[in-house]
Coordinates of C-alpha atoms in Angstrom, one line a residue:
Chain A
X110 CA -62.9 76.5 52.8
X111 CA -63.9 79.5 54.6
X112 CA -59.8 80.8 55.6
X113 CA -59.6 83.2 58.5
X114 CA -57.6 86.1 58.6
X115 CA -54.3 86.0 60.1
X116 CA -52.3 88.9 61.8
X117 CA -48.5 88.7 62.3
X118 CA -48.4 90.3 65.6
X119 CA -44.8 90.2 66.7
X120 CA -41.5 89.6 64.7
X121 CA -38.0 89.2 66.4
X122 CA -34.4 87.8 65.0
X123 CA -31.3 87.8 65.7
X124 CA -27.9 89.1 64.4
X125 CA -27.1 87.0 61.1
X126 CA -23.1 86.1 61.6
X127 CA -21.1 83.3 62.8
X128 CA -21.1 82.1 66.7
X129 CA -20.1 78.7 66.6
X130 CA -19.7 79.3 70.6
X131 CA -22.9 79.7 71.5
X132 CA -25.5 76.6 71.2
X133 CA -28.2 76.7 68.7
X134 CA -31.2 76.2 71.3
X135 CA -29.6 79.8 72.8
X136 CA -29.6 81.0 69.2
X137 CA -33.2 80.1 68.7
X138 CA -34.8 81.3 72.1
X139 CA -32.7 84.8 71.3
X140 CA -35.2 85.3 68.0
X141 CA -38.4 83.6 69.8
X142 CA -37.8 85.9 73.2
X143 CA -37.3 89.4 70.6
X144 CA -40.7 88.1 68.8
X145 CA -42.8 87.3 72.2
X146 CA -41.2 90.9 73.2
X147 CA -42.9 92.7 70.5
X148 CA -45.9 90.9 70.0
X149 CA -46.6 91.1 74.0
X150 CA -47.2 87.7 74.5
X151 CA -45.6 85.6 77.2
X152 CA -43.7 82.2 76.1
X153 CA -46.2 80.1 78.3
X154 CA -49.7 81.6 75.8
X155 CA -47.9 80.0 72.8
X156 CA -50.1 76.4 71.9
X157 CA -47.9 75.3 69.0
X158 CA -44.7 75.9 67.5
X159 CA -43.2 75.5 63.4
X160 CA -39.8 75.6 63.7
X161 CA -37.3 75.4 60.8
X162 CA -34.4 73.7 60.8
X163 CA -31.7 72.4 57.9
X164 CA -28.6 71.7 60.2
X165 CA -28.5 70.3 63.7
X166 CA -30.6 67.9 64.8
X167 CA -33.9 66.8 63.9
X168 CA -35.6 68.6 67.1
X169 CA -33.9 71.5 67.2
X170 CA -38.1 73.3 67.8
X171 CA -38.1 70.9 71.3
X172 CA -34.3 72.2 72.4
X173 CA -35.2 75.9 72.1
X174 CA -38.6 74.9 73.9
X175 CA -36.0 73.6 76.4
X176 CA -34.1 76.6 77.0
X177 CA -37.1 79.0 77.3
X178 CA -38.8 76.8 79.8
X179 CA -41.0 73.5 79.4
X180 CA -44.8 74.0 78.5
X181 CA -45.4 70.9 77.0
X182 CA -46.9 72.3 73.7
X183 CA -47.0 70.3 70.1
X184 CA -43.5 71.7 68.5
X185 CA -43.3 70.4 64.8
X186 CA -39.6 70.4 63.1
X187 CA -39.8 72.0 59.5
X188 CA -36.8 70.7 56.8
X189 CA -36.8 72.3 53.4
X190 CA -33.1 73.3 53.2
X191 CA -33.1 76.7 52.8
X192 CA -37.3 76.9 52.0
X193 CA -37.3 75.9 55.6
X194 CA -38.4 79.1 57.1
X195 CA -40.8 80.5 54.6
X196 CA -42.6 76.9 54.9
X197 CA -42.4 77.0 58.7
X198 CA -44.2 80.2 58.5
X199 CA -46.3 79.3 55.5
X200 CA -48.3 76.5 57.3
X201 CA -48.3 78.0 60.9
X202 CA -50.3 81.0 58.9
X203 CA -52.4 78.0 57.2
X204 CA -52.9 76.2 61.0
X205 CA -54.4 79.6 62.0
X206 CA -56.2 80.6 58.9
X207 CA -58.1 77.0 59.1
X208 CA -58.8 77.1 62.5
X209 CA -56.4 74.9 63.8
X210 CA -55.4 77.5 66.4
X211 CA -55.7 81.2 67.0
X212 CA -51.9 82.1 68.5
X213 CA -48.6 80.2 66.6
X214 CA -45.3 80.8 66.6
X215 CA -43.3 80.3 63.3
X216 CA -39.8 80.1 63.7
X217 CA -36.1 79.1 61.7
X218 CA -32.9 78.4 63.5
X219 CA -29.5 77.4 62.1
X220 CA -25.5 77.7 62.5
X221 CA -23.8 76.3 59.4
X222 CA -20.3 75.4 59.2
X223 CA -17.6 77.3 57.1
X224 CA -16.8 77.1 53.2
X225 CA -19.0 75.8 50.3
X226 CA -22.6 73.7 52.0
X227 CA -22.6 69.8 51.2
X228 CA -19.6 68.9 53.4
X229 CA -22.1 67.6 56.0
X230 CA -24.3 65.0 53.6
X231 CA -23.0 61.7 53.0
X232 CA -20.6 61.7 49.6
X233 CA -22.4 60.8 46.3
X234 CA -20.9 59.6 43.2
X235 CA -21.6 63.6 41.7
X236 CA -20.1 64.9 44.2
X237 CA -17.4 62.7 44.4
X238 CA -16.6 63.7 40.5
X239 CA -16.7 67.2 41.7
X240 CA -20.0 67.9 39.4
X241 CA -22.8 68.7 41.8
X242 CA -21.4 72.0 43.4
X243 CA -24.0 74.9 43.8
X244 CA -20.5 77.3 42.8
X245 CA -20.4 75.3 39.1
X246 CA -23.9 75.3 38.4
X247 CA -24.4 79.0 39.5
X248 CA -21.6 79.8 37.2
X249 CA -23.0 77.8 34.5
X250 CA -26.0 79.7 34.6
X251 CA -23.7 82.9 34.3
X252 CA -22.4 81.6 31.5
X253 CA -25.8 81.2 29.5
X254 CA -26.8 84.0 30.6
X255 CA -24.4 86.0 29.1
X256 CA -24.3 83.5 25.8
X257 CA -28.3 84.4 25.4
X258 CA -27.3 87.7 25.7
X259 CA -30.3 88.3 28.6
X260 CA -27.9 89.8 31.0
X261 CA -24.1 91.2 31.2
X262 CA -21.6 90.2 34.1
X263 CA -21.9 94.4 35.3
X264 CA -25.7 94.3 35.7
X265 CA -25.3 90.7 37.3
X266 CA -22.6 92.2 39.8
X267 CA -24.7 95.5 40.3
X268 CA -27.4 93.3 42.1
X269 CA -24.5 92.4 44.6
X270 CA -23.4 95.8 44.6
X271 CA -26.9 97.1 46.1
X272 CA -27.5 94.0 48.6
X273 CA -24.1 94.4 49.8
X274 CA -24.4 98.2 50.2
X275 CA -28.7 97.7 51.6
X276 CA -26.9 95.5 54.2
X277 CA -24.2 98.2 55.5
X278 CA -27.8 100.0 57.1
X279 CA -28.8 96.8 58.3
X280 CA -27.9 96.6 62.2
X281 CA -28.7 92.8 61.9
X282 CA -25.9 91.7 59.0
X283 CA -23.4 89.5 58.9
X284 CA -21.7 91.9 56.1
X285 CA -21.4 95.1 56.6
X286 CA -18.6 96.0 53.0
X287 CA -19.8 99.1 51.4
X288 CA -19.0 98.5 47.4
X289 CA -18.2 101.7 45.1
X290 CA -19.1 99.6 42.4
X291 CA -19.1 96.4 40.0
X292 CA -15.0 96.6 40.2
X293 CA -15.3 95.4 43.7
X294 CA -17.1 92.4 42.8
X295 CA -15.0 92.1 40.0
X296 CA -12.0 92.0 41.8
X297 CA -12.9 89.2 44.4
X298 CA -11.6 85.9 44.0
X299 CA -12.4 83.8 41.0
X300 CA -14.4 80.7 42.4
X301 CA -15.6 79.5 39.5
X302 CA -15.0 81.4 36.1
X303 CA -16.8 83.9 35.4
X304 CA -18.4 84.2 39.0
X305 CA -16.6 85.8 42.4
X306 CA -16.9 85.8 45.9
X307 CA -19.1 88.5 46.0
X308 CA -21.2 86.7 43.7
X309 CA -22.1 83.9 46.5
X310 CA -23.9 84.6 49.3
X311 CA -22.2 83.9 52.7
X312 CA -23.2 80.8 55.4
X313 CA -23.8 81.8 58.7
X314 CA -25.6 81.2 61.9
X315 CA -28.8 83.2 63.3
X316 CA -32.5 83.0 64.2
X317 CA -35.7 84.5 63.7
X318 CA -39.4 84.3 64.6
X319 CA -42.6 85.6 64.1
X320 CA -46.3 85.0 66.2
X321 CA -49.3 85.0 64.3
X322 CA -52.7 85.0 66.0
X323 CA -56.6 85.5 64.9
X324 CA -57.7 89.5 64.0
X325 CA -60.1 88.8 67.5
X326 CA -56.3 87.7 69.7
X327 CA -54.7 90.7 68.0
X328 CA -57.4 93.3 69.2
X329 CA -56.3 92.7 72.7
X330 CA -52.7 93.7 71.8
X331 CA -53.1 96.1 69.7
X332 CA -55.1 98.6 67.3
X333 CA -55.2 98.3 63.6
X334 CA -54.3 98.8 61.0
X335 CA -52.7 95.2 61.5
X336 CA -50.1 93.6 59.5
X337 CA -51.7 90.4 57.6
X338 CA -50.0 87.4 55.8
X339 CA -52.2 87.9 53.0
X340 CA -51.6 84.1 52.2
X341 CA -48.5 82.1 50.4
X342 CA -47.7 78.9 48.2
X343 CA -44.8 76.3 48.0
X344 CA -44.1 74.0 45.2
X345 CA -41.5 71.4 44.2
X346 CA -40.0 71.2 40.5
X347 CA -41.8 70.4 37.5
X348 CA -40.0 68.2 34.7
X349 CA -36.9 69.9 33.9
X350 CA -34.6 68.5 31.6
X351 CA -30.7 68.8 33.0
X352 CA -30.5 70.4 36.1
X353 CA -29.0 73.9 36.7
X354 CA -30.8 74.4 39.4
X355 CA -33.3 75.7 38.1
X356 CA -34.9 77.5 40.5
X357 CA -37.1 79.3 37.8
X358 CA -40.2 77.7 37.0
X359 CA -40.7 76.7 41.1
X360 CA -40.6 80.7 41.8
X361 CA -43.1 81.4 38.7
X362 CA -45.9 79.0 40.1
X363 CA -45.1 79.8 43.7
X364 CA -45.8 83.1 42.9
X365 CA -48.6 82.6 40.3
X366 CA -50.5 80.7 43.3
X367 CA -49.6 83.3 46.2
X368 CA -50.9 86.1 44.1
X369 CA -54.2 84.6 43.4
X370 CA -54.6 83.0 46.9
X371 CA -53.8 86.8 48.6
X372 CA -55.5 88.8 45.8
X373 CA -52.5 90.8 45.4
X374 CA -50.7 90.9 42.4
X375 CA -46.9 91.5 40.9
X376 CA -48.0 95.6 40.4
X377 CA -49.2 96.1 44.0
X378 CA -45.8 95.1 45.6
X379 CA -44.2 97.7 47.4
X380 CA -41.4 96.1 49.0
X381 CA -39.7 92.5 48.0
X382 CA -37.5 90.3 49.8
X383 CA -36.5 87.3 47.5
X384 CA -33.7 84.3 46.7
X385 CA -30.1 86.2 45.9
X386 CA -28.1 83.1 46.9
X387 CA -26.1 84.0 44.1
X388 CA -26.5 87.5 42.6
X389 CA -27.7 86.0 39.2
X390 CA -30.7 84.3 41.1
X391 CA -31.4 87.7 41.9
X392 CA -32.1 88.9 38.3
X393 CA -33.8 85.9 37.1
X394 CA -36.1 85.7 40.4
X395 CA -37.4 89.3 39.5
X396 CA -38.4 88.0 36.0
X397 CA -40.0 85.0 37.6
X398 CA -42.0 87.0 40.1
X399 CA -43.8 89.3 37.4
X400 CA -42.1 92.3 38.6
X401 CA -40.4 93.3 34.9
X402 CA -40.0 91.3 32.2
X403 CA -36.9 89.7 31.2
X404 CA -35.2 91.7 28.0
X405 CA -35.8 95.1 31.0
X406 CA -34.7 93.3 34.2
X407 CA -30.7 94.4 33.2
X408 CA -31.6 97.9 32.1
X409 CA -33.9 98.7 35.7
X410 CA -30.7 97.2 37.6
X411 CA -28.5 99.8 35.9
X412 CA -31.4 102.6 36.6
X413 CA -31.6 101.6 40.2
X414 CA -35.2 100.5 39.7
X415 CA -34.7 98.2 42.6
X416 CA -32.6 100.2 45.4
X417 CA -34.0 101.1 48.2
X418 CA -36.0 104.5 46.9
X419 CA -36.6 103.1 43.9
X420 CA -39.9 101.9 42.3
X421 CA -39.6 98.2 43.0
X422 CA -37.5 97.9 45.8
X423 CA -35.5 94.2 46.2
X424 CA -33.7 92.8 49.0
X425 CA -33.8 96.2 51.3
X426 CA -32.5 94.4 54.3
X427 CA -29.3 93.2 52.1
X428 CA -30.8 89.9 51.0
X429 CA -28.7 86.8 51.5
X430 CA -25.7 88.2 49.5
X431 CA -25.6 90.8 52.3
X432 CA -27.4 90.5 55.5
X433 CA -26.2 86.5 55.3
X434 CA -28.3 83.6 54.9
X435 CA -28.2 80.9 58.4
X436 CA -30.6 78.7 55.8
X437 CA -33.5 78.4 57.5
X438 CA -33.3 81.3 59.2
X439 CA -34.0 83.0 55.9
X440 CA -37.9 83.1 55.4
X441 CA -38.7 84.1 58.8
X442 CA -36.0 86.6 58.9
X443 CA -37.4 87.7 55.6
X444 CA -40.8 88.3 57.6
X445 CA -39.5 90.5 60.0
X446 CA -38.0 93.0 57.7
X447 CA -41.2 93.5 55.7
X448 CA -43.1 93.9 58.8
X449 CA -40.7 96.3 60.0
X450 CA -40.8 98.1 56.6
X451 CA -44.8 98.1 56.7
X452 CA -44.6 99.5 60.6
X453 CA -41.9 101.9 59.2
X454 CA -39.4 101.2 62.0
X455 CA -36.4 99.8 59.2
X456 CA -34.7 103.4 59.6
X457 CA -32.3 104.1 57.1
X458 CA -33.5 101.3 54.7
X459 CA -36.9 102.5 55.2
X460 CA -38.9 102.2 51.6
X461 CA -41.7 105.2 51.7
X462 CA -45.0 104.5 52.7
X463 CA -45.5 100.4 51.7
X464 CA -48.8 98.6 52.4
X465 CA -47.6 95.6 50.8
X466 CA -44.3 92.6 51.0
X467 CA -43.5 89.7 49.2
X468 CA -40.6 87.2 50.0
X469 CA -39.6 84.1 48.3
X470 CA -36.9 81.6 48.5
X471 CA -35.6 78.2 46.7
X472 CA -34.7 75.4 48.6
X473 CA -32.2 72.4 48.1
X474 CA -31.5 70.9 44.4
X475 CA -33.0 68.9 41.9
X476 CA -36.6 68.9 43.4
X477 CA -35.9 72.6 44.8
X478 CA -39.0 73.6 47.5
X479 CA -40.3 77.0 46.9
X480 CA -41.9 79.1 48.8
X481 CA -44.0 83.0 48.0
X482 CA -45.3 84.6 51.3
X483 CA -47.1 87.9 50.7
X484 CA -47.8 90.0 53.4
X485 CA -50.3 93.6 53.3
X486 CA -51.4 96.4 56.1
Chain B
X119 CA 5.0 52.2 50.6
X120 CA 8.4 51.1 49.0
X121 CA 8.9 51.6 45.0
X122 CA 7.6 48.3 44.1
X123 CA 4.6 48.5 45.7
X124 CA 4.1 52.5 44.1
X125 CA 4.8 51.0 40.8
X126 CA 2.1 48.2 41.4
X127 CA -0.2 51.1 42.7
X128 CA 0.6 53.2 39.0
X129 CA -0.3 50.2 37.1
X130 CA -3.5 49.1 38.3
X131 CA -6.3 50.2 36.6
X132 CA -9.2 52.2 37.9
X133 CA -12.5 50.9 38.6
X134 CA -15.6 52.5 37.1
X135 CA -16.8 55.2 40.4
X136 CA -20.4 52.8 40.3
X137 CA -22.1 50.5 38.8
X138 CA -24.2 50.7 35.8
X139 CA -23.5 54.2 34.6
X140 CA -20.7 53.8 32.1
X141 CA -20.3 51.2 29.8
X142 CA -16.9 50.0 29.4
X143 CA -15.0 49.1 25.9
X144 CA -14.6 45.1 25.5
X145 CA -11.9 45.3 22.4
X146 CA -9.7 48.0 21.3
X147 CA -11.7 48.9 18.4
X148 CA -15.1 49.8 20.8
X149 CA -15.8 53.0 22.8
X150 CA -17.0 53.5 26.0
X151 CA -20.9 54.8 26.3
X152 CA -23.3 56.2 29.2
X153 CA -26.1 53.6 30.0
X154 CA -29.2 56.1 30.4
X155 CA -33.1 54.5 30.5
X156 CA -35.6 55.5 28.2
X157 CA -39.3 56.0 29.1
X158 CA -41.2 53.2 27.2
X159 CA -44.6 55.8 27.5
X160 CA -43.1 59.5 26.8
X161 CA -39.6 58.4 25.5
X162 CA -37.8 60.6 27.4
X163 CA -34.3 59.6 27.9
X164 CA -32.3 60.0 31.3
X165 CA -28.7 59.7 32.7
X166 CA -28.6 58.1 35.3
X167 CA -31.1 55.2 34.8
X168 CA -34.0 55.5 36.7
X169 CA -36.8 53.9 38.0
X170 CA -39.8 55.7 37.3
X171 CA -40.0 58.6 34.3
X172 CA -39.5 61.8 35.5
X173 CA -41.7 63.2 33.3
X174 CA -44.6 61.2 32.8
X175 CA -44.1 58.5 36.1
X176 CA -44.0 56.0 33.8
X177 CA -42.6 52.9 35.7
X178 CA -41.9 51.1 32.2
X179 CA -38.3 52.1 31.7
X180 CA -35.7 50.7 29.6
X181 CA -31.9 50.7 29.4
X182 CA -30.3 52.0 26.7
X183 CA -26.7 53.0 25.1
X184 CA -26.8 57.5 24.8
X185 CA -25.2 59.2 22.1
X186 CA -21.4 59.5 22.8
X187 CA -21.6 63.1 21.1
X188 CA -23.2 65.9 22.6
X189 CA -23.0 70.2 22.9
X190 CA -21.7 72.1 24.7
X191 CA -24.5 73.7 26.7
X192 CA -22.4 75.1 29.5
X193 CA -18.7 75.2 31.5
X194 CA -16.7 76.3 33.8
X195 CA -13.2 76.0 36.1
X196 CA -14.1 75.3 39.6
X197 CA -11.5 77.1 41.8
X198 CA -12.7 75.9 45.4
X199 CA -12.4 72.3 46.2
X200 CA -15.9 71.2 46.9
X201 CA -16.3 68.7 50.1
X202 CA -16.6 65.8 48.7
X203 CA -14.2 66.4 45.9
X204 CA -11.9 63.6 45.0
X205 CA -9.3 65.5 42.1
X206 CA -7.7 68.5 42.7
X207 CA -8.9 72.8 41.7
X208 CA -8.8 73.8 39.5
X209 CA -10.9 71.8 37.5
X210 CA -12.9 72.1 34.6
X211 CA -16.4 70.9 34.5
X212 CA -19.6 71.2 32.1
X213 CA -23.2 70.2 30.8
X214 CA -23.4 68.5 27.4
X215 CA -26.5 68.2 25.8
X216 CA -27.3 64.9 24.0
X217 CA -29.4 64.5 20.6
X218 CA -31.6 62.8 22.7
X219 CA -32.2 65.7 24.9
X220 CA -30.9 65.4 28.1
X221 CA -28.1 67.6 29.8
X222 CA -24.8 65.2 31.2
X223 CA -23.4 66.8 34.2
X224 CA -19.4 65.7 33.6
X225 CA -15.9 66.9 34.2
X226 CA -14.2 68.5 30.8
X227 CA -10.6 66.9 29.8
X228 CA -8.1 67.3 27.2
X229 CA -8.4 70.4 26.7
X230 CA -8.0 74.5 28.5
X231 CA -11.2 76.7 28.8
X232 CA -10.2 79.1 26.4
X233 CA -10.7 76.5 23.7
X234 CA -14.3 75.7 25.0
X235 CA -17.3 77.3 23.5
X236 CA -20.9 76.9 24.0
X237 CA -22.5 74.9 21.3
X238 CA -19.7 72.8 20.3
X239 CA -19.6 69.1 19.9
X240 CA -17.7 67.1 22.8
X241 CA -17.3 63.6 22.7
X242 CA -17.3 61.0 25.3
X243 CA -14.3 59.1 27.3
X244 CA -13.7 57.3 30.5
X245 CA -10.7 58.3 32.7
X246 CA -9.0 58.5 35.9
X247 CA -10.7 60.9 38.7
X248 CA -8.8 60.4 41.7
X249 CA -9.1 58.3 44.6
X250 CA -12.1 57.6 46.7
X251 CA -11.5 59.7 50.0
X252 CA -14.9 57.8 51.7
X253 CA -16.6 54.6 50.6
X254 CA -19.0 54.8 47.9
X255 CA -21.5 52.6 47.4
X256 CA -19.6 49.0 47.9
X257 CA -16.2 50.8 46.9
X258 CA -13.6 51.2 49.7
X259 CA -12.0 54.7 50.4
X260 CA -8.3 54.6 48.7
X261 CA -9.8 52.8 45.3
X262 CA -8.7 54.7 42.2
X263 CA -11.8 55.1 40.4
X264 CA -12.6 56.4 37.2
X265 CA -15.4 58.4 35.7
X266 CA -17.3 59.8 32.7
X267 CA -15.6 62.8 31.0
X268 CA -16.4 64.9 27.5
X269 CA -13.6 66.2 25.3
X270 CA -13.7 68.5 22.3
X271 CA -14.5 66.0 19.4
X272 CA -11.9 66.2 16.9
X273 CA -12.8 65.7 13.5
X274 CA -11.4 63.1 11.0

């Protein structure tokens, strides 16, 4: 199929945090109003809407088309857990690219409550026995990690040290706690042996959208060079015996796919926004995405391979652990940063010169969605 | 509730969490077992039972007794009560491999993490887990119910 390219002409969010006060159609028109702002496009030129959801109700997309006036348009409400956003923006690219239409709005909205997520699906007999909890399987995974020796507890916590300290220059986190170093992850609270607070990535509430149009709607907006999604994949899990959540093989054919769909490969990435729900995820999810292998991924950490000025820069805008993750908030919000960082307007988290951006994330649990979005200048 | 009617409460016994997953001892001299199925095509096994094969999409499953012995493959003591959570933190929970290859999620007993070790053999029981807080399945909330735990296996 002949695919057309697809220009992401305007990116908006808004602060990640908690404001349980305010009402999530608000929320969502906040991000879609900062996105229409900077595209220069007017709500009423929008023909179709993706919008992202994994809270709230299941038409959450009509209820922000609500606040921001009614046009009438097809709206279509994207689940995934917390894949929802990077799938929300992966098929509204698609519905362009195939000719579907030539202007979309992608977008991902959500307020989530306090404390450890689950409390709002019906109880199960797993999690009834107290064995199903994202904090017992994340630590688990610590604790192999560490019994195969692939990487120690410091170089685990040094991935939270450098999204927690990314996010501090990050106008738009919910965190803002400079860390001196892997004591003060360390020294959180235990949650569940060996892993801390500052292991876990924080809940939260918060929006964000992007428009993406035809090269030929883009022309009367602006001049290039223009800022393409170069093209994306999503995938469920593969056989697996036991469940971790394993989150692994998902990101490894997300990313094979994306790669060979966009024509750009693991090498050519200059900036990288991907799954730190957990600060181990962050580790293994560089592995996964062919940016180092894995007996190296510990060793870069400690060399600061993937700050901010270094070589492969991960999770500049703080990541989840940092900026916060409102679930499906995530991949969109994930968009806008690496378009800012290609535009060079992220300021002090700037990363010199990129041409290229890559962001991933791993939704929900056995049968986790995955998503790899790559976007080029 | 007056101390009669506590003592009545102590002595009943609590009822297996579901159906179908655990099978319980008939005579004093049996042990409990997990009921897993077993794909008839690939022969992998799976806990719980299931329908259709996860690997191959075999529909031709069978039920079958798993291995009350299993490793270690990981642990740890969760410290913050998760929602649905009918015991009490801190807790200590694991995966156990089984010879025939799949992982058991399950809660740890008799016995404090420092003892546990990845790799070593834990053995199956059936115990006590609290009571149901909402209704599960056709169980009422307030039911004591019991569930699947692994213990160190001691030797001899």
């Amino acid at each position: 199929m002949m695919m057309r390219s697809v220009v992401i002409l305007g990116v908006g969010m808004t602060d990640f945090g908690r404001f349980p006060e305010r009402p999530v159609a608000k929320v969502g028109a906040e991000a879609v109003l900062a996105a229409l702002k900077d595209a220069g496009v007017r709500w009423k030129e929008i023909p179709a809407v993706y919008c992202a959801h994994a809270m709230g109700r299941s038409v959450d997309g009509q209820l922000v088309e609500a606040e921001l006036g009614h046009t009438g348009i097809p709206i279509v409400n994207v689940s995934n857990a917390c894949a929802g956003g990077g799938t929300a923006a992966l098929i509204a690219y698609q519905a362009v690219a195939v000719g579907l239409y030539d202007l979309v709005l992608a977008m991902g909205v959500d307020q989530a409550p306090r404390g450890p997520l689950g409390g709002l699906f019906p109880p199960t007999v797993e999690g009834a026995l107290g064995i199903d909890t994202w904090l017992a399987k994340y630590a688990m995974k610590i604790q192999r990690a560490i019994h195969e020796r692939r990487y120690t507890l410091d170089q685990i916590a040094m991935a939270s040290v450098k999204n927690h300290n990314n996010a501090c220059l990050n106008p738009r986190s919910q965190y803002k706690i400079h860390m001196s170093g892997v004591e003060d992850v360390h020294r959180s609270r235990v949650v569940a042996d060996p892993m801390t607070l500052y292991h876990c990535c924080p809940t939260g509430d918060g929006a964000a959208a992007a428009i993406f149009c035809t090269e030929e709607i883009a022309r009367r907006h602006t001049t290039p060079p223009f800022i393409k999604f170069a093209g994306g994949a999503l995938t469920s899990q593969t056989f697996i015996r036991g469940d971790l959540a394993d989150t692994r093989e998902v990101t490894v054919r997300a990313a094979k796919k994306a790669y060979e769909i966009s024509g750009i490969g693991p090498k050519d990435l200059d900036v990288i926004e991907l799954h730190d729900n957990f600060a181990v995820s962050e580790l293994e999810h560089i592995v996964d995405l062919g940016l180092c292998h894995e007996e190296e991924v510990g060793h870069l950490m400690e060399e600061g391979v993937f700050n901010i000025a270094g070589s492969i820069p991960v999770n500049v805008s703080g990541g989840l652990l940092g900026k916060g993750h409102p679930t499906a908030a995530t991949g969109v919000a994930q968009l806008c940063e690496i378009v800012w960082q290609l535009r060079e307007q992220a300021g002090q988290r700037q990363v010199e010169h990129p041409k290229t951006g890559l962001s991933h994330s791993c939704g929900g649990d056995e049968g986790m969605a995955t998503y790899v979005n790559i976007v080029m200048k | 509730m007056t101390p009669e009617e506590n003592e009545g409460a102590l002595d009943k016994e609590p009822i297996p969490i579901a159906e179908g997953l655990v099978a319980l001892p008939s005579s004093p001299i049996e042990k409990p077992y997990l009921i897993g199925s077993k794909c008839c095509s690939c022969g992998e096994t799976f806990f719980p039972s299931r329908m259709c094969c996860r690997r191959c999409s075999s529909e031709d499953m069978e039920k079958i007794p798993l291995s009350r012995v299993g490793k270690l493959f990981s642990f740890t003591t969760v410290r913050v009560k998760p929602p649905h959570f009918i015991g009490e933190v801190p807790y200590l929970v694991g995966v156990v491999e089984l010879p025939e290859g799949e992982r058991i999620k399950t809660l740890l007993t008799g016995c404090d993490q420092s003892e546990l070790e990845i790799g070593m053999k834990m053995e199956l029981v059936v115990e006590r887990v609290g009571k149901l807080k909402a209704p599960i399945g056709n169980i009422d909330a307030g039911t004591e119910v019991s569930g699947w735990k692994f213990r160190p296996l001691r030797e001899g």
